[in-house]
Amino acid sequence: MLDKRKFWKKQDESYELQDQIISIKKQPVPSHIAIIMDGNGRWAKKRALPRIAGHHEGMKVVRKITKLANELGVKTLTLYAFSTENWKRPKMEVDYLMKLPEEFLGSFLPELIEENVRVEMMGYRDSLPSHTVNAVEKAMRDTQNNNGLVLNFALNYGSRSEILDAVKSVLNDCKSGILNENELNEEVFSSYLMTSKHEDPDLLIRTSGEIRLSNFMLWQLAYTEFWFTEVLWPDFSEKHLIEAVREFQNRQRRFGGV
Ligand code: IPE
Ligand code: IPE
Ligand code: MG
């Protein structure tokens, strides 16, 4: 009896979600959404679980949110999964975080392929363990011809290093004559960043109540709309993404104009 009730509740929720998707798509949906997925550790602590249990739960949310973003017609979803500063964490936690891409893709890659999602990554690959890079690169290869949502993982990503490296490359290219200094403008500079293939994010979401960027996409977020929520990442659900997109649709973006 209870199971039947649960089943119908799930059915109702799924119909409600479909209705909301239809209604939200009547207005322009952000083309690029970036998310700072924060609060996994606190989610686990509240339940007296080890921090890695929060990361594991958070992984399932990535799956749900990717699916919804794709259904909404979002072009790019960039997820901050590991920052260049996160190496400061205990080794056991870092080791687990480095295993997550394999775990995530091991479970969900076939579905991502089916849903026409293309996996990409930005970040410093050289200092990542080879098993992590191999898993992501395999997913990138297996999905390279897909033309639905681009699921872009920021893995060992840090924006200040990214900008500094871009400056160094620009200087090198000027020295060797590949680039003329007078031709350097914002668009050209952007092409030296790890996000060269992507538009700037339209919407940035950060969960867990922290109101900061933590070294995330400092150049790219210049005119992005920010949406913060107290909800911890493992508790983030479809309804929260819908709420964020609705609010985005009600914002007036002026880009310095009137
Ligand atoms: C976000 O959750 C995941 C990563 C940074 C990898 P946290 O692990 O930062 O969770 P809190 O902020 O400690 O709760
Ligand atoms: C930002 O979260 C990095 C990721 C979500 C991957 P952190 O939890 O590392 O950020 P701080 O330390 O609170 O600024
Ligand atoms: Mg955190």
Short mmCIF file of C-alpha atoms and ligand atoms in Angstrom, two decimals:
data_model
loop_
_atom_site.label_atom_id
_atom_site.label_comp_id
_atom_site.label_asym_id
_atom_site.label_seq_id
_atom_site.Cartn_x
_atom_site.Cartn_y
_atom_site.Cartn_z
CA MET A 1 0.00 0.00 0.00
CA LEU A 2 2.74 2.38 1.07
CA ASP A 3 4.75 1.56 -2.04
CA LYS A 4 1.81 2.38 -4.27
CA ARG A 5 1.38 5.73 -2.60
CA LYS A 6 5.09 6.42 -3.04
CA PHE A 7 4.82 5.45 -6.71
CA TRP A 8 1.94 7.87 -7.33
CA LYS A 9 3.68 10.64 -5.42
CA LYS A 10 6.71 10.14 -7.68
CA GLN A 11 4.47 10.15 -10.76
CA ASP A 12 2.81 13.39 -9.63
CA GLU A 13 6.18 15.02 -8.98
CA SER A 14 7.42 13.98 -12.39
CA TYR A 15 4.31 15.46 -14.11
CA GLU A 16 4.73 18.64 -12.10
CA LEU A 17 8.38 18.89 -13.17
CA GLN A 18 7.43 18.36 -16.82
CA ASP A 19 4.86 21.19 -16.52
CA GLN A 20 7.47 23.48 -15.03
CA ILE A 21 9.96 22.64 -17.76
CA ILE A 22 7.37 23.50 -20.42
CA SER A 23 6.50 26.79 -18.73
CA ILE A 24 10.11 27.84 -18.14
CA LYS A 25 11.07 27.18 -21.75
CA LYS A 26 8.59 29.83 -22.89
CA GLN A 27 11.17 32.43 -21.91
CA PRO A 28 14.89 32.46 -22.74
CA VAL A 29 16.80 29.95 -20.63
CA PRO A 30 20.40 30.75 -19.60
CA SER A 31 22.68 29.37 -22.25
CA HIS A 32 25.57 28.72 -19.87
CA ILE A 33 25.03 27.88 -16.20
CA ALA A 34 28.00 27.56 -13.84
CA ILE A 35 27.62 26.00 -10.41
CA ILE A 36 29.85 26.09 -7.35
CA MET A 37 28.65 22.88 -5.76
CA ASP A 38 29.31 23.55 -2.10
CA GLY A 39 28.21 22.09 1.24
CA ASN A 40 28.88 18.37 0.86
CA GLY A 41 30.97 18.26 4.03
CA ARG A 42 28.38 20.09 6.12
CA TRP A 43 25.62 17.85 4.76
CA ALA A 44 27.55 14.82 5.98
CA LYS A 45 28.44 16.40 9.32
CA LYS A 46 24.76 17.10 10.05
CA ARG A 47 24.18 13.37 9.72
CA ALA A 48 27.29 12.36 11.66
CA LEU A 49 28.67 10.81 8.47
CA PRO A 50 32.21 11.12 7.08
CA ARG A 51 32.68 14.06 4.67
CA ILE A 52 33.11 11.69 1.74
CA ALA A 53 29.54 10.50 2.23
CA GLY A 54 28.51 14.06 1.35
CA HIS A 55 30.60 13.96 -1.81
CA HIS A 56 29.02 10.68 -2.79
CA GLU A 57 25.53 12.07 -2.29
CA GLY A 58 26.52 15.20 -4.21
CA MET A 59 27.50 13.07 -7.18
CA LYS A 60 23.92 11.85 -7.54
CA VAL A 61 22.74 15.45 -7.62
CA VAL A 62 25.13 16.14 -10.51
CA ARG A 63 23.33 13.44 -12.46
CA LYS A 64 19.85 14.91 -11.77
CA ILE A 65 20.87 18.48 -12.52
CA THR A 66 22.66 17.53 -15.75
CA LYS A 67 19.54 15.78 -16.96
CA LEU A 68 17.32 18.74 -16.18
CA ALA A 69 19.73 21.30 -17.67
CA ASN A 70 19.77 19.26 -20.87
CA GLU A 71 15.98 19.09 -20.95
CA LEU A 72 15.76 22.85 -20.42
CA GLY A 73 17.96 23.41 -23.47
CA VAL A 74 20.92 24.83 -21.54
CA LYS A 75 23.96 24.71 -23.84
CA THR A 76 26.74 24.50 -21.26
CA LEU A 77 26.76 23.42 -17.63
CA THR A 78 30.07 24.11 -15.88
CA LEU A 79 30.47 22.41 -12.52
CA TYR A 80 33.18 23.35 -10.06
CA ALA A 81 34.25 19.92 -8.85
CA PHE A 82 37.75 20.52 -7.47
CA SER A 83 39.68 23.75 -7.04
CA THR A 84 43.45 24.23 -7.14
CA GLU A 85 43.09 25.08 -3.42
CA ASN A 86 41.28 21.84 -2.54
CA TRP A 87 44.62 19.96 -2.37
CA LYS A 88 44.88 21.44 1.14
CA ARG A 89 42.28 18.94 2.37
CA PRO A 90 43.14 15.69 4.17
CA LYS A 91 44.67 13.12 1.83
CA MET A 92 41.88 10.65 2.38
CA GLU A 93 39.29 13.20 1.23
CA VAL A 94 41.37 14.27 -1.78
CA ASP A 95 41.85 10.63 -2.77
CA TYR A 96 38.11 10.10 -2.64
CA LEU A 97 37.40 13.24 -4.67
CA MET A 98 39.87 12.00 -7.29
CA LYS A 99 37.94 8.74 -7.55
CA LEU A 100 34.58 10.48 -7.99
CA PRO A 101 34.85 11.17 -11.74
CA GLU A 102 35.44 7.43 -12.34
CA GLU A 103 32.56 6.54 -10.09
CA PHE A 104 30.26 9.10 -11.67
CA LEU A 105 31.16 8.24 -15.25
CA GLY A 106 31.25 4.51 -14.47
CA SER A 107 27.61 4.73 -13.43
CA PHE A 108 26.26 7.38 -15.75
CA LEU A 109 28.32 7.57 -18.95
CA PRO A 110 25.95 5.29 -20.92
CA GLU A 111 23.02 7.53 -19.96
CA LEU A 112 24.95 10.68 -20.84
CA ILE A 113 25.78 9.22 -24.24
CA GLU A 114 22.14 8.30 -24.73
CA GLU A 115 21.03 11.81 -23.79
CA ASN A 116 23.44 13.36 -26.29
CA VAL A 117 25.49 15.10 -23.56
CA ARG A 118 29.10 16.01 -24.36
CA VAL A 119 31.58 15.76 -21.50
CA GLU A 120 34.42 18.26 -21.26
CA MET A 121 36.84 19.37 -18.60
CA MET A 122 38.87 22.44 -17.73
CA GLY A 123 41.67 22.48 -15.21
CA TYR A 124 45.27 21.47 -14.70
CA ARG A 125 45.52 17.86 -15.84
CA ASP A 126 49.20 17.33 -15.14
CA SER A 127 48.85 17.26 -11.37
CA LEU A 128 45.77 15.02 -11.39
CA PRO A 129 46.18 11.26 -10.88
CA SER A 130 46.20 9.39 -14.18
CA HIS A 131 43.18 7.29 -13.22
CA THR A 132 41.13 10.49 -12.84
CA VAL A 133 42.31 12.01 -16.13
CA ASN A 134 41.83 8.70 -17.97
CA ALA A 135 38.22 8.41 -16.85
CA VAL A 136 37.38 11.95 -17.91
CA GLU A 137 39.27 11.71 -21.19
CA LYS A 138 37.51 8.46 -22.04
CA ALA A 139 34.16 10.17 -21.42
CA MET A 140 35.26 13.09 -23.58
CA ARG A 141 36.16 10.73 -26.41
CA ASP A 142 32.99 8.69 -26.09
CA THR A 143 30.81 11.79 -26.21
CA GLN A 144 32.78 13.98 -28.61
CA ASN A 145 30.20 13.75 -31.38
CA ASN A 146 27.24 14.54 -29.16
CA ASN A 147 25.67 17.93 -29.69
CA GLY A 148 23.36 18.31 -26.70
CA LEU A 149 24.36 19.83 -23.38
CA VAL A 150 28.08 20.35 -22.79
CA LEU A 151 28.85 19.09 -19.29
CA ASN A 152 32.06 20.89 -18.41
CA PHE A 153 33.83 19.76 -15.24
CA ALA A 154 36.15 22.27 -13.59
CA LEU A 155 38.63 19.85 -12.11
CA ASN A 156 41.79 21.14 -10.48
CA TYR A 157 40.72 24.54 -11.76
CA GLY A 158 41.84 27.91 -10.40
CA SER A 159 41.01 31.18 -12.07
CA ARG A 160 44.03 33.24 -11.02
CA SER A 161 46.46 30.65 -12.39
CA GLU A 162 44.34 30.42 -15.51
CA ILE A 163 44.58 34.18 -16.07
CA LEU A 164 48.28 34.25 -15.28
CA ASP A 165 48.96 31.42 -17.73
CA ALA A 166 46.96 33.23 -20.37
CA VAL A 167 49.06 36.36 -19.83
CA LYS A 168 52.25 34.28 -20.20
CA SER A 169 50.99 32.70 -23.43
CA VAL A 170 50.01 36.10 -24.79
CA LEU A 171 53.50 37.44 -24.03
CA ASN A 172 55.11 34.42 -25.68
CA ASP A 173 52.95 34.75 -28.77
CA CYS A 174 53.76 38.45 -29.00
CA LYS A 175 57.47 37.71 -28.71
CA SER A 176 57.38 35.05 -31.38
CA GLY A 177 55.26 37.19 -33.68
CA ILE A 178 52.17 34.96 -33.64
CA LEU A 179 50.21 37.80 -32.05
CA ASN A 180 50.47 41.52 -32.61
CA GLU A 181 50.18 43.44 -29.35
CA ASN A 182 47.79 45.92 -30.97
CA GLU A 183 45.41 43.12 -31.84
CA LEU A 184 45.04 42.02 -28.23
CA ASN A 185 41.52 42.75 -27.04
CA GLU A 186 39.02 41.11 -24.68
CA GLU A 187 37.91 38.58 -27.27
CA VAL A 188 41.46 37.58 -28.15
CA PHE A 189 42.42 37.35 -24.49
CA SER A 190 39.38 35.14 -23.80
CA SER A 191 40.64 32.73 -26.42
CA TYR A 192 43.71 32.11 -24.24
CA LEU A 193 41.60 30.98 -21.28
CA MET A 194 40.50 27.43 -20.50
CA THR A 195 36.98 28.46 -21.45
CA SER A 196 37.97 29.52 -24.97
CA LYS A 197 35.32 27.27 -26.49
CA HIS A 198 32.50 28.50 -24.27
CA GLU A 199 30.45 31.64 -23.93
CA ASP A 200 30.65 33.39 -20.56
CA PRO A 201 28.19 32.01 -18.00
CA ASP A 202 24.78 33.70 -17.90
CA LEU A 203 23.94 32.35 -14.48
CA LEU A 204 26.17 31.39 -11.55
CA ILE A 205 24.73 29.31 -8.74
CA ARG A 206 26.49 28.70 -5.42
CA THR A 207 24.97 26.45 -2.80
CA SER A 208 25.53 26.19 0.97
CA GLY A 209 25.18 29.84 1.91
CA GLU A 210 28.74 30.92 1.12
CA ILE A 211 28.77 34.23 -0.74
CA ARG A 212 32.12 34.14 -2.52
CA LEU A 213 33.71 32.96 -5.75
CA SER A 214 36.57 30.88 -4.32
CA ASN A 215 38.79 31.48 -7.35
CA PHE A 216 36.15 30.47 -9.90
CA MET A 217 35.97 32.02 -13.39
CA LEU A 218 36.96 35.53 -12.31
CA TRP A 219 37.26 36.86 -15.86
CA GLN A 220 34.27 35.02 -17.26
CA LEU A 221 31.78 36.06 -14.57
CA ALA A 222 32.12 39.81 -15.22
CA TYR A 223 28.46 40.17 -16.29
CA THR A 224 26.97 36.93 -15.00
CA GLU A 225 23.83 36.90 -12.86
CA PHE A 226 24.55 35.40 -9.41
CA TRP A 227 22.13 33.21 -7.47
CA PHE A 228 23.00 32.05 -3.98
CA THR A 229 21.12 29.56 -1.85
CA GLU A 230 21.50 28.21 1.67
CA VAL A 231 20.67 24.71 0.37
CA LEU A 232 23.61 22.30 0.69
CA TRP A 233 24.65 20.69 -2.60
CA PRO A 234 23.46 17.15 -1.71
CA ASP A 235 20.00 18.62 -0.97
CA PHE A 236 19.92 20.64 -4.20
CA SER A 237 17.21 19.35 -6.49
CA GLU A 238 15.38 20.06 -9.72
CA LYS A 239 13.06 22.50 -7.99
CA HIS A 240 16.02 24.64 -6.89
CA LEU A 241 17.44 24.82 -10.41
CA ILE A 242 14.01 25.80 -11.69
CA GLU A 243 13.77 28.49 -9.01
CA ALA A 244 17.18 29.86 -10.02
CA VAL A 245 16.29 29.91 -13.73
CA ARG A 246 12.92 31.57 -12.98
CA GLU A 247 14.67 34.28 -11.02
CA PHE A 248 17.23 34.69 -13.82
CA GLN A 249 14.36 35.18 -16.25
CA ASN A 250 13.01 38.00 -14.09
CA ARG A 251 16.33 39.84 -13.88
CA GLN A 252 17.12 42.76 -16.10
CA ARG A 253 20.59 42.48 -17.59
CA ARG A 254 21.87 45.87 -18.62
CA PHE A 255 25.57 45.24 -19.34
CA GLY A 256 26.25 48.84 -18.42
CA GLY A 257 23.48 50.23 -20.60
CA VAL A 258 20.17 51.70 -19.48
C1 IPE B 1 31.95 21.03 -2.03
O1 IPE B 1 31.64 20.67 -0.74
C2 IPE B 1 32.77 19.98 -2.74
C3 IPE B 1 34.16 20.34 -2.96
C4 IPE B 1 34.73 21.48 -2.64
C5 IPE B 1 34.99 19.34 -3.58
P1 IPE B 1 32.64 20.90 0.47
O2 IPE B 1 33.46 19.69 0.64
O3 IPE B 1 33.39 22.16 0.31
O4 IPE B 1 31.61 21.03 1.66
P2 IPE B 1 31.70 22.01 2.89
O5 IPE B 1 31.83 23.39 2.35
O6 IPE B 1 32.89 21.61 3.69
O7 IPE B 1 30.42 21.81 3.62
C1 IPE B 2 34.79 25.83 -3.83
O1 IPE B 2 34.37 25.33 -2.62
C2 IPE B 2 35.36 24.73 -4.68
C3 IPE B 2 34.42 23.74 -5.16
C4 IPE B 2 33.14 23.74 -4.99
C5 IPE B 2 35.01 22.68 -5.95
P1 IPE B 2 35.31 25.35 -1.32
O2 IPE B 2 34.50 24.73 -0.24
O3 IPE B 2 36.61 24.76 -1.62
O4 IPE B 2 35.48 26.91 -1.09
P2 IPE B 2 35.89 27.72 0.22
O5 IPE B 2 37.13 27.10 0.77
O6 IPE B 2 34.74 27.61 1.17
O7 IPE B 2 36.07 29.13 -0.26
MG MG B 3 33.03 24.07 0.85
#
